[in-house]
Coordinates of C-alpha atoms and ligand atoms in Angstrom, one line a residue:
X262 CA 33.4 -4.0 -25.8
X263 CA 34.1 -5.2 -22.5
X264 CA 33.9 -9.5 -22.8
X265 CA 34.6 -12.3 -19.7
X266 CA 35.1 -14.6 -22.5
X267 CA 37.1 -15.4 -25.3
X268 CA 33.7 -15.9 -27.6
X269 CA 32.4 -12.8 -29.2
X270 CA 29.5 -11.6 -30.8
X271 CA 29.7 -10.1 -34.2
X272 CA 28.2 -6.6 -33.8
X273 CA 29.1 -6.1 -37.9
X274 CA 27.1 -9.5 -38.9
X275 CA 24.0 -8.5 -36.9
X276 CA 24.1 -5.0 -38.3
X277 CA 24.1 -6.4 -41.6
X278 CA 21.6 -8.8 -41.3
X279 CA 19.6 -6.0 -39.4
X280 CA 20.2 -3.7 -42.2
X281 CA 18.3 -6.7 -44.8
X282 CA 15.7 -7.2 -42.3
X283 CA 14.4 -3.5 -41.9
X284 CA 14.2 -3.6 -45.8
X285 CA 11.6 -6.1 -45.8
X286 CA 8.1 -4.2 -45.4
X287 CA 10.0 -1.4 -45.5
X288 CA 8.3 2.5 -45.5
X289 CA 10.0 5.3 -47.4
X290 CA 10.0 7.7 -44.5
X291 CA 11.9 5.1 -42.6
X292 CA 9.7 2.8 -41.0
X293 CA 8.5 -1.0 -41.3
X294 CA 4.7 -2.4 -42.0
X295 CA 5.4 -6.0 -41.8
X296 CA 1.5 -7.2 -39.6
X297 CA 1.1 -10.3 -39.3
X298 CA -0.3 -12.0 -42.8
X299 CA 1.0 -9.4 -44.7
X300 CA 3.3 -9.8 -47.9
X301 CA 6.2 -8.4 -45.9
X302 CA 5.5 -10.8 -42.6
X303 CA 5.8 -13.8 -45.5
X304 CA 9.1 -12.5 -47.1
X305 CA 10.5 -12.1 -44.0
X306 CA 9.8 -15.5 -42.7
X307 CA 11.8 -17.0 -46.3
X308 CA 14.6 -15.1 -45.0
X309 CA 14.8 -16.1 -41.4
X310 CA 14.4 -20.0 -42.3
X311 CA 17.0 -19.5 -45.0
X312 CA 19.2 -17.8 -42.7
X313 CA 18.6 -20.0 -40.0
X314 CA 19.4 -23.0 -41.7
X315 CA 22.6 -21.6 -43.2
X316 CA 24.1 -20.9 -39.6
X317 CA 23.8 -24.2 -39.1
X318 CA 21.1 -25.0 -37.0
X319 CA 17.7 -27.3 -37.4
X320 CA 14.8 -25.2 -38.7
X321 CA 11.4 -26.2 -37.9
X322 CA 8.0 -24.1 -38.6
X323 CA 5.4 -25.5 -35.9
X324 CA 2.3 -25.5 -36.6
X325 CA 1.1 -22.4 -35.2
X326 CA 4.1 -20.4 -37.8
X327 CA 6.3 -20.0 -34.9
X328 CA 9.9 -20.3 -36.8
X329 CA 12.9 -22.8 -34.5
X330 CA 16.1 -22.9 -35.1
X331 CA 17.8 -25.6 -32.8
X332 CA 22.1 -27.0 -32.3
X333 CA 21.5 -30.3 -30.7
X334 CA 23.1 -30.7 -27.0
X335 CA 25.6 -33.2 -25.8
X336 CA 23.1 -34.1 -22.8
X337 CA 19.2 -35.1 -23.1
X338 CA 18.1 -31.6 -21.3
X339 CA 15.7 -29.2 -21.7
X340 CA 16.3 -26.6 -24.1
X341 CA 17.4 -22.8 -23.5
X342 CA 15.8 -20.9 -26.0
X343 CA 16.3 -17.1 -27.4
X344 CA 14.0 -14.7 -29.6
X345 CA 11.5 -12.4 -29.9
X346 CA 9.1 -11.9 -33.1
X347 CA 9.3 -10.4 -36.4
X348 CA 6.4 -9.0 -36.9
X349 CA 5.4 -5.0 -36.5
X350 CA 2.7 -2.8 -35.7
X351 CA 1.0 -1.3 -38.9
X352 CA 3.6 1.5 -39.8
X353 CA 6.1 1.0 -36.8
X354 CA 9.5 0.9 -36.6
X355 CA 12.6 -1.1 -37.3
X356 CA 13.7 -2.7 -34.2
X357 CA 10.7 -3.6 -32.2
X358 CA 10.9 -7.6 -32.3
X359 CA 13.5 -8.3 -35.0
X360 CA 16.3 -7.0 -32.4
X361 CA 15.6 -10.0 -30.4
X362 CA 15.5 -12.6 -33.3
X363 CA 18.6 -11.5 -34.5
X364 CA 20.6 -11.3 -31.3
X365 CA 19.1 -14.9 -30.8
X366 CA 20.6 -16.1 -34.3
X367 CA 23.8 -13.8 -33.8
X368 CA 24.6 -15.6 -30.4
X369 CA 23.5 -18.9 -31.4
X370 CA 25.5 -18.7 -34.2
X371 CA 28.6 -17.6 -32.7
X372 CA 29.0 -20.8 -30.1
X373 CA 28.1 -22.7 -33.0
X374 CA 31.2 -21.4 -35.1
X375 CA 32.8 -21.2 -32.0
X376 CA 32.8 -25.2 -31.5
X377 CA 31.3 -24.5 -28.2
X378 CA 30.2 -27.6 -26.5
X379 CA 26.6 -27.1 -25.8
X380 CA 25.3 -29.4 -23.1
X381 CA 21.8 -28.3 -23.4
X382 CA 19.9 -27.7 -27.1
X383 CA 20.4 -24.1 -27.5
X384 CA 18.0 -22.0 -30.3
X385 CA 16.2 -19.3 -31.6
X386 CA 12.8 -19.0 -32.1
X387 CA 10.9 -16.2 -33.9
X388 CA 7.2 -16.2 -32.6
X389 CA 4.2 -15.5 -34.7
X390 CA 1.8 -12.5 -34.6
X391 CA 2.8 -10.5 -31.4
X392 CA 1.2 -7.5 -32.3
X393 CA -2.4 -6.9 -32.4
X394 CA -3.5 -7.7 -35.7
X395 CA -6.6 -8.5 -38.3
X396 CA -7.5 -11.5 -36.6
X397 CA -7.2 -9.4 -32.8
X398 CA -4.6 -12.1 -31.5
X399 CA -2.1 -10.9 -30.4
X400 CA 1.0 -12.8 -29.0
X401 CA -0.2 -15.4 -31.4
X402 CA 2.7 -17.8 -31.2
X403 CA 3.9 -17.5 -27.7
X404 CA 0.1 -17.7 -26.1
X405 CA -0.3 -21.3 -28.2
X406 CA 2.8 -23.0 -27.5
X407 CA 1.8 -21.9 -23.7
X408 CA -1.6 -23.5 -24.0
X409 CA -3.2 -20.4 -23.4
X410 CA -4.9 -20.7 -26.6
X411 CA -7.5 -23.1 -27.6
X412 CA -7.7 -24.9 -31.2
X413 CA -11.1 -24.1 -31.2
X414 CA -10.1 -20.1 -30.8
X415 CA -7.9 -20.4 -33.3
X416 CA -10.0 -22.2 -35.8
X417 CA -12.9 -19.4 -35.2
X418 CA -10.9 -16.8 -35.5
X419 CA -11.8 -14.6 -39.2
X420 CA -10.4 -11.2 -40.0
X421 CA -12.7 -8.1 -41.1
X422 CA -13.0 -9.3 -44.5
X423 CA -13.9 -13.4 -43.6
X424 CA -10.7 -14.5 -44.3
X425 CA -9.8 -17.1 -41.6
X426 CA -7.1 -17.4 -39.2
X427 CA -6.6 -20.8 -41.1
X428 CA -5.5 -19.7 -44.3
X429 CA -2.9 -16.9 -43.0
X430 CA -1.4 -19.6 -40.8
X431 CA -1.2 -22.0 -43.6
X432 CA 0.5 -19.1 -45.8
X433 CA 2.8 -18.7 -43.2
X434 CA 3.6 -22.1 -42.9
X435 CA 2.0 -23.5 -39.9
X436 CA -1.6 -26.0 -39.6
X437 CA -3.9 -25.4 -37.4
X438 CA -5.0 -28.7 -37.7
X439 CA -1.9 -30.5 -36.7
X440 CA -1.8 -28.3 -33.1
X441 CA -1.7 -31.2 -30.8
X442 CA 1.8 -31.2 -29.8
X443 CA 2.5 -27.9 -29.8
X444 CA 2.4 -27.3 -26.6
X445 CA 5.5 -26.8 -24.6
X446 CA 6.5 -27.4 -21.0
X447 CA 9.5 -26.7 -18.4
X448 CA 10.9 -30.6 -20.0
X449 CA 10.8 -29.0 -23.0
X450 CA 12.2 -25.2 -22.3
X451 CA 15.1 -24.9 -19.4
X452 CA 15.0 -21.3 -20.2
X453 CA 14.0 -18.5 -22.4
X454 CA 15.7 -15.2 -23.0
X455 CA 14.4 -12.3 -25.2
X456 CA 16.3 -8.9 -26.0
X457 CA 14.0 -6.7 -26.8
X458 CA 14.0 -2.3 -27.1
X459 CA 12.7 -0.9 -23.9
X460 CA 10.4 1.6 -26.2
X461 CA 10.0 4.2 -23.0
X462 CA 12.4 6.6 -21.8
X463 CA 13.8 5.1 -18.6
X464 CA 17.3 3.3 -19.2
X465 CA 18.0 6.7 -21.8
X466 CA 17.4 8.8 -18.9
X467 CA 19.2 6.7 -16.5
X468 CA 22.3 6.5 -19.1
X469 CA 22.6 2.8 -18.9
X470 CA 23.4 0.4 -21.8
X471 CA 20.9 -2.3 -20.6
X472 CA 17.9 -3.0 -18.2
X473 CA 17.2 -6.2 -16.6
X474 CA 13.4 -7.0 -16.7
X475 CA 11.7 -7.9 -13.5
X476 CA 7.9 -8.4 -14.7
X477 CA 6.0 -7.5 -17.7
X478 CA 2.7 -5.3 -17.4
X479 CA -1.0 -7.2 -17.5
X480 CA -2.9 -6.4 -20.6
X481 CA -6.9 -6.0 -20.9
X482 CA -8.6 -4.8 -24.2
X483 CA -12.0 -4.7 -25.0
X484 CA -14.2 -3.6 -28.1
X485 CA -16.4 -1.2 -27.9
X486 CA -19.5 -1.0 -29.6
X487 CA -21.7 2.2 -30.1
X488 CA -25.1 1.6 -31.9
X489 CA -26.9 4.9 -32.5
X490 CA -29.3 5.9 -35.3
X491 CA -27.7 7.3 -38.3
X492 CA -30.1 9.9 -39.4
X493 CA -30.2 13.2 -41.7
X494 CA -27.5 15.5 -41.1
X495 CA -29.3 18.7 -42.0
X496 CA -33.2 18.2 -40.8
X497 CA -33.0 16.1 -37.6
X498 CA -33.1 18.1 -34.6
X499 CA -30.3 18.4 -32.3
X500 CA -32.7 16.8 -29.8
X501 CA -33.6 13.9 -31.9
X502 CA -29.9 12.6 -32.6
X503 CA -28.3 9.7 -31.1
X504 CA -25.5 10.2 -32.3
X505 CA -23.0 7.2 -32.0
X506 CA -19.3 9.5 -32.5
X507 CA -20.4 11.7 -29.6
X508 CA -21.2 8.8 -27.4
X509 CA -18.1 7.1 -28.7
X510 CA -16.0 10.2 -28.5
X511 CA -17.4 10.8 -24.6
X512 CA -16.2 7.8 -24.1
X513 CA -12.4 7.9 -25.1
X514 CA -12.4 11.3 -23.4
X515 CA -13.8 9.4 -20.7
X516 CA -10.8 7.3 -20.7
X517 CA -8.6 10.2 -20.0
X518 CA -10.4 11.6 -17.1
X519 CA -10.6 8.5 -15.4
X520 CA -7.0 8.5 -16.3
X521 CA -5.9 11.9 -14.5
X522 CA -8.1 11.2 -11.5
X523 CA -5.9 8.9 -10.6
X524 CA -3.0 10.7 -11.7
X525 CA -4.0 13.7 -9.4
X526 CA -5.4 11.7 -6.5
X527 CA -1.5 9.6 -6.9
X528 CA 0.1 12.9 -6.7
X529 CA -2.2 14.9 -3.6
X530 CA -1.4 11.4 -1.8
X531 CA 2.3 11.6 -2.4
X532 CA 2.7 15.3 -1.5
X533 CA 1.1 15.0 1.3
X534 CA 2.7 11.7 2.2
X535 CA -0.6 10.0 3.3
X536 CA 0.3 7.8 5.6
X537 CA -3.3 6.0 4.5
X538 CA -2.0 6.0 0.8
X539 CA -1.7 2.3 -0.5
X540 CA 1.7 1.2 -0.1
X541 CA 1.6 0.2 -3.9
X542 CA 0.5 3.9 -5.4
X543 CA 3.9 5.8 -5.1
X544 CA 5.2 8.2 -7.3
X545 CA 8.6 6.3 -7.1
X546 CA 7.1 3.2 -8.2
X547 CA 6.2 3.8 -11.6
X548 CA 6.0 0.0 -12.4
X549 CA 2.7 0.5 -10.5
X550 CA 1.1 2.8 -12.8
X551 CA -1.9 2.1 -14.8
X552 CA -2.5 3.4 -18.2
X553 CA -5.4 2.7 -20.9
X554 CA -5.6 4.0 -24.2
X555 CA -8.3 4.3 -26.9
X556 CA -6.4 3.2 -30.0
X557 CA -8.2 1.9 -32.8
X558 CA -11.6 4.2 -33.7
X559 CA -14.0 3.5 -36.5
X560 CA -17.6 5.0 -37.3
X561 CA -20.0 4.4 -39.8
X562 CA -21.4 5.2 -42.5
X563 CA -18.7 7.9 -42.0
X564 CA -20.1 10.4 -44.6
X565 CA -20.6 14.1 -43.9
X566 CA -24.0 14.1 -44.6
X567 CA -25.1 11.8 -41.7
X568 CA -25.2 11.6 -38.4
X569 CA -22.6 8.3 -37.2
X570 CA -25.2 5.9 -36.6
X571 CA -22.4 3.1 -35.2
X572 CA -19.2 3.8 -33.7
X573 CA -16.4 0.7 -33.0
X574 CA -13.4 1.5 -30.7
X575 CA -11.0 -0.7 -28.6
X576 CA -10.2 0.2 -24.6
X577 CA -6.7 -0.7 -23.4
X578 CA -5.8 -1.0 -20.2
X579 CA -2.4 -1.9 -18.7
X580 CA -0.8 -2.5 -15.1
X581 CA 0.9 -3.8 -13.0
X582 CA -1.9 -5.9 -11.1
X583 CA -5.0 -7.2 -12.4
X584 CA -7.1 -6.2 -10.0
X585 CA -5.9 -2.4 -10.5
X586 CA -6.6 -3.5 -14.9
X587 CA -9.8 -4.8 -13.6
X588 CA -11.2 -1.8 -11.1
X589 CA -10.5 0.3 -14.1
X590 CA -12.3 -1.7 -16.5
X591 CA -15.3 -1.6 -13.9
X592 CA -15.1 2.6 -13.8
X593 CA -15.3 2.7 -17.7
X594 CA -18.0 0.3 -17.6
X595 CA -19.9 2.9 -15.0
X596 CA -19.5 5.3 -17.4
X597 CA -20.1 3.4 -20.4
X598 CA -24.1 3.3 -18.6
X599 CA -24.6 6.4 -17.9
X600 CA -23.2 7.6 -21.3
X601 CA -25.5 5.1 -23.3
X602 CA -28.7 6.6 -21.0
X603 CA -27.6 10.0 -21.4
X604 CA -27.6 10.1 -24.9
X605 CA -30.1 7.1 -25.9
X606 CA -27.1 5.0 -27.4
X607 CA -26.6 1.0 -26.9
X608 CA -23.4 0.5 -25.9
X609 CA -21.8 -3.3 -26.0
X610 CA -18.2 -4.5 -24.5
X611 CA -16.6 -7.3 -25.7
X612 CA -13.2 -8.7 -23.7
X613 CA -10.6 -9.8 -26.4
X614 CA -7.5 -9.9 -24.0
X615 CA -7.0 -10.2 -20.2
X616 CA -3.4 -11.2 -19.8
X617 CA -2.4 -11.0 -16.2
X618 CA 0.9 -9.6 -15.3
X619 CA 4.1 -11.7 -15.1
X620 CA 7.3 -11.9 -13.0
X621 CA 11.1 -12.6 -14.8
X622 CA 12.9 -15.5 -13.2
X623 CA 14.7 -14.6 -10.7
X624 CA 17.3 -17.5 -11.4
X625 CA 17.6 -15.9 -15.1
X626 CA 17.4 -12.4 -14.1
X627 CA 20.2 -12.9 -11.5
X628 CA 22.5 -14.5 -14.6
X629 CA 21.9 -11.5 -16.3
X630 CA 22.5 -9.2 -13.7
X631 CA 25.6 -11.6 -13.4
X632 CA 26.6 -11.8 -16.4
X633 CA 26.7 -7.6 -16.6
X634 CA 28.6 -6.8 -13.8
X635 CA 31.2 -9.2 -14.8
X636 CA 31.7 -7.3 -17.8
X637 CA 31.4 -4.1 -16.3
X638 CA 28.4 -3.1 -18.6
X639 CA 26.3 -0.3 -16.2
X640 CA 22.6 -2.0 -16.1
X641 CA 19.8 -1.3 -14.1
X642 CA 15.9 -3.2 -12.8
X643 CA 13.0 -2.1 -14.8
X644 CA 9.2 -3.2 -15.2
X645 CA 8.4 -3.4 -18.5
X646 CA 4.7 -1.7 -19.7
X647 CA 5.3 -3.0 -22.7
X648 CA 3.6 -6.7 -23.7
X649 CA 5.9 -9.6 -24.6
X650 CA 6.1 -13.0 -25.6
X651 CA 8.3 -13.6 -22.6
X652 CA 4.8 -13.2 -20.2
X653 CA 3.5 -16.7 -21.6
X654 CA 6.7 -18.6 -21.5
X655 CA 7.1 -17.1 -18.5
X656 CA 3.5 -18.9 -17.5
X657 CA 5.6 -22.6 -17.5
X658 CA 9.3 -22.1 -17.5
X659 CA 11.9 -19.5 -16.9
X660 CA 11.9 -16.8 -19.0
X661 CA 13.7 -13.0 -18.7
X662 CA 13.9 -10.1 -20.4
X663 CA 17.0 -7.6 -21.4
X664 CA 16.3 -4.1 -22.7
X665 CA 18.1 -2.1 -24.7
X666 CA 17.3 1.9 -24.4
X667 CA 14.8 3.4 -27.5
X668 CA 16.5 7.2 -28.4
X669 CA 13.7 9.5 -27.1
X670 CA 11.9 6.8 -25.9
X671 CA 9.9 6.7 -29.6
X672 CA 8.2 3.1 -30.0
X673 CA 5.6 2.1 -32.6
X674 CA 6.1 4.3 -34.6
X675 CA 9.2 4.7 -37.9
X676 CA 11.4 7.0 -34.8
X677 CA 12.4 3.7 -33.5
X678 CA 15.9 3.7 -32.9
X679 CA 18.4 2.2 -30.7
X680 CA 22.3 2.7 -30.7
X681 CA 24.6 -0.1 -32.4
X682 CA 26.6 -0.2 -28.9
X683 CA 23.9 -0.5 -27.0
X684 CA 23.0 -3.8 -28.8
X685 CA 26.7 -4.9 -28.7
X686 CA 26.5 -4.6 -25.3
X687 CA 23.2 -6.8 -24.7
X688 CA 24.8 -9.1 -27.4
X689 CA 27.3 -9.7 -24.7
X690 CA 25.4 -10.0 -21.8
X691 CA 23.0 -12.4 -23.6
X692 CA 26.4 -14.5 -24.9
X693 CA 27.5 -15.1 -21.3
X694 CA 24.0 -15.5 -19.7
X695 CA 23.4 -18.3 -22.3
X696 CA 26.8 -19.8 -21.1
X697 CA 25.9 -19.9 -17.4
X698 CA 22.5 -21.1 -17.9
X699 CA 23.9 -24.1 -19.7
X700 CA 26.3 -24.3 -17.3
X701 CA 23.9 -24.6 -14.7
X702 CA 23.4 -27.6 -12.7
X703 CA 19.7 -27.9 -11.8
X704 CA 16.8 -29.2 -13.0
X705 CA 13.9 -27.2 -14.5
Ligands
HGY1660 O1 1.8 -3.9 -27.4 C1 2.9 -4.1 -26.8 O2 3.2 -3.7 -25.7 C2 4.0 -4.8 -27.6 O3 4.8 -3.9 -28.2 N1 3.5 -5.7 -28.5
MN1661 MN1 5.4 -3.8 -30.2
MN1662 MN1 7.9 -6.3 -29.5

């Protein structure tokens, strides 16, 4: 491995600690469930503050769960901070989150062994509940210590079985009692710098070790709510139904057309090289595509016998602008009231996320840039259309993002994988980035 300094990484001790980490929540075919709350998130969290403390640094739960590990600095400055989360989707994968915790401890830990002279704190944070979970917060941690969540939010928040928000906090160590305080500002945070998998196909195809994030995606979800009539499902007339699943499964199909409208309207615009074509739809831009997705789908009574008289789904829509997220959200709704007319059904939306998009630093994503040409590790921009904590640190202090490529592009799911080198080589690039930035003479 290529290095501009005499202070390495330890590929071996991150594979090994990466190695104990998948175990926790671990699936037999391969795979982690470790949600937020769950037995495995809790396990895991023992084992981070454990391990944090024994390299040396200051542990600190705040009172949101977000785990800290901090080495002091010779001068009173703002900190520069590294991580990701720990936490996974239901059934995902190995390295989605825990790559970036553990490249934050594996750096932090080598200055620290190194004797390195630190003249701002330097640490690792793991943040709490990233992923969508029970409780449908995602980016739990980051969005509070951003103040882009309210105690009040919080403190009403109750998962599908009235368990509150309160309690799994408390399990996992946190109060949301005690969250004045938590909130954190550019006097606080100089910097912040998450690894993370790019979980998409782009630096793979490219054949490039790393990718410098520019911006991360906005993120919209809403819940859907179909109220039909659940009814006989032998003697009611095909006439007489209203059947929630239909209108519900109209609906997600719905989702798709809209979808390859735009698709085809993108491509007849770029064939023909419309001259009148927004400037921002191009097919070489694909940080400027939009996506949505019907992920989670319930019905009820869900019984072959009768007719779904309620139907529950979420809408997801991602982009690169909010007011592309937003026009789409406006179609759906269109169709939303003509399908509920149509087929005699009461439709309700409910907005649970609308996270605007968010640029890197271009101080931090020049370092890394930096930092990777000087050790001659290929890297290339992306966009990511993936969500990350780095979008609300990014809100009030400098934050970037480095991505290592995901084999087949496979995300979310127990295919995760990403090579050993490939980390090795981000491992670097974080190593000397974290250098500069504390090197760096200006003020946040
Ligand atoms: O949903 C996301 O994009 C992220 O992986 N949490
Ligand atoms: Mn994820
Ligand atoms: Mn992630």
């Amino acid at each position: 491995m290529p290095e501009s300094r005499t202070i390495q990484c330890d590929i071996k001790r991150f594979m090994s600690h990466f190695t104990d980490v998948s175990q926790i929540g671990s699936t037999a075919d391969g795979g982690v469930n470790r949600p937020f709350g769950s037995e495995a998130d809790l396990q895991l969290r023992a084992w981070l503050i454990q391990r944090i403390g024994d390299a040396g640094l200051q542990v600190k739960v705040d009172a949101i769960g977000n785990i800290w590990g901090v080495m002091a600095g010779s001068d009173p400055l703002p900190a520069i901070i590294l991580g990701s989360h720990h936490d996974s989707v239901p059934f995902g994968g190995r390295f989605d989150g825990p790559v970036g915790v553990l490249a934050a401890l594996e750096v932090v830990q080598t200055l620290q062994e190194a004797g390195y002279r630190n003249r701002r704190p330097l640490g690792i944070v793991s943040f709490t509940a990233e992923e969508p979970n029970p409780f449908d917060i995602s980016t739990m941690g980051s969005r509070t210590v951003a103040g882009r969540l309210t105690a009040q939010q919080l403190l009403a928040a109750r998962d599908g079985n009235d368990r509150s928000l309160e309690l799994a906090i408390a399990q996992a160590g946190g109060d949301l009692r005690k969250l004045s305080g938590i909130r954190k500002t550019d006097q606080d945070l100089f910097a912040f710098l998450e690894l993370h998998i790019e979980q998409g196909r782009r630096l793979e195809s490219a054949g490039v070790a790393v990718g410098v994030v520019t911006g991360i995606c906005g993120i919209y979800r809403e819940l859907v709510s179909v109220t039909g009539e659940a009814n006989h499902a032998g003697t009611t007339r095909l006439t007489d139904r209203r059947d929630a699943l239909l209108a519900g499964s109209e609906l997600t199909l719905g989702v798709e057309r809209l979808l390859l409208d735009r698709l085809s309207w993108r491509s007849r615009a770029a064939n023909n090289r419309e001259e009148n074509a927004p400037a921002a739809i191009s097919r070489d831009s694909p940080e400027e595509e939009l996506i949505a997705t019907v992920g989670r789908f319930t019905i009820a009574p869900n019984a072959p016998n009768i007719i779904p008289g309620q139907c529950d789904f979420t809408v997801e829509i991602r982009g690169a602008s909010s007011s592309a997220i937003h026009s789409f959200a406006a179609e759906f709704g269109t169709l939303a009231k003509r399908i509920g007319a149509a087929r005699g059904v009461q439709i309700s939306r409910r907005v649970i996320l609308d996270q605007a998009p968010e640029a890197m630093d271009g101080t931090v994503t020049d370092t890394l840039r930096a930092a990777a040409a000087a050790m001659h590790i290929p890297c290339c921009d992306l966009f990511s259309m993936a969500g990350h904590d780095a979008t609300h640190i990014a809100s009030f202090t400098k934050a970037g993002m480095l991505f290592v490529p995901s084999i087949g592009g496979k995300s979310h799911c127990k295919e995760e994988e990403t090579r050993m080198d490939d980390i090795a080589s981000a491992l670097a690039i974080l190593l000397e980035t974290t250098l500069r930035l504390d090197g760096l003479d200006i003020d946040a």
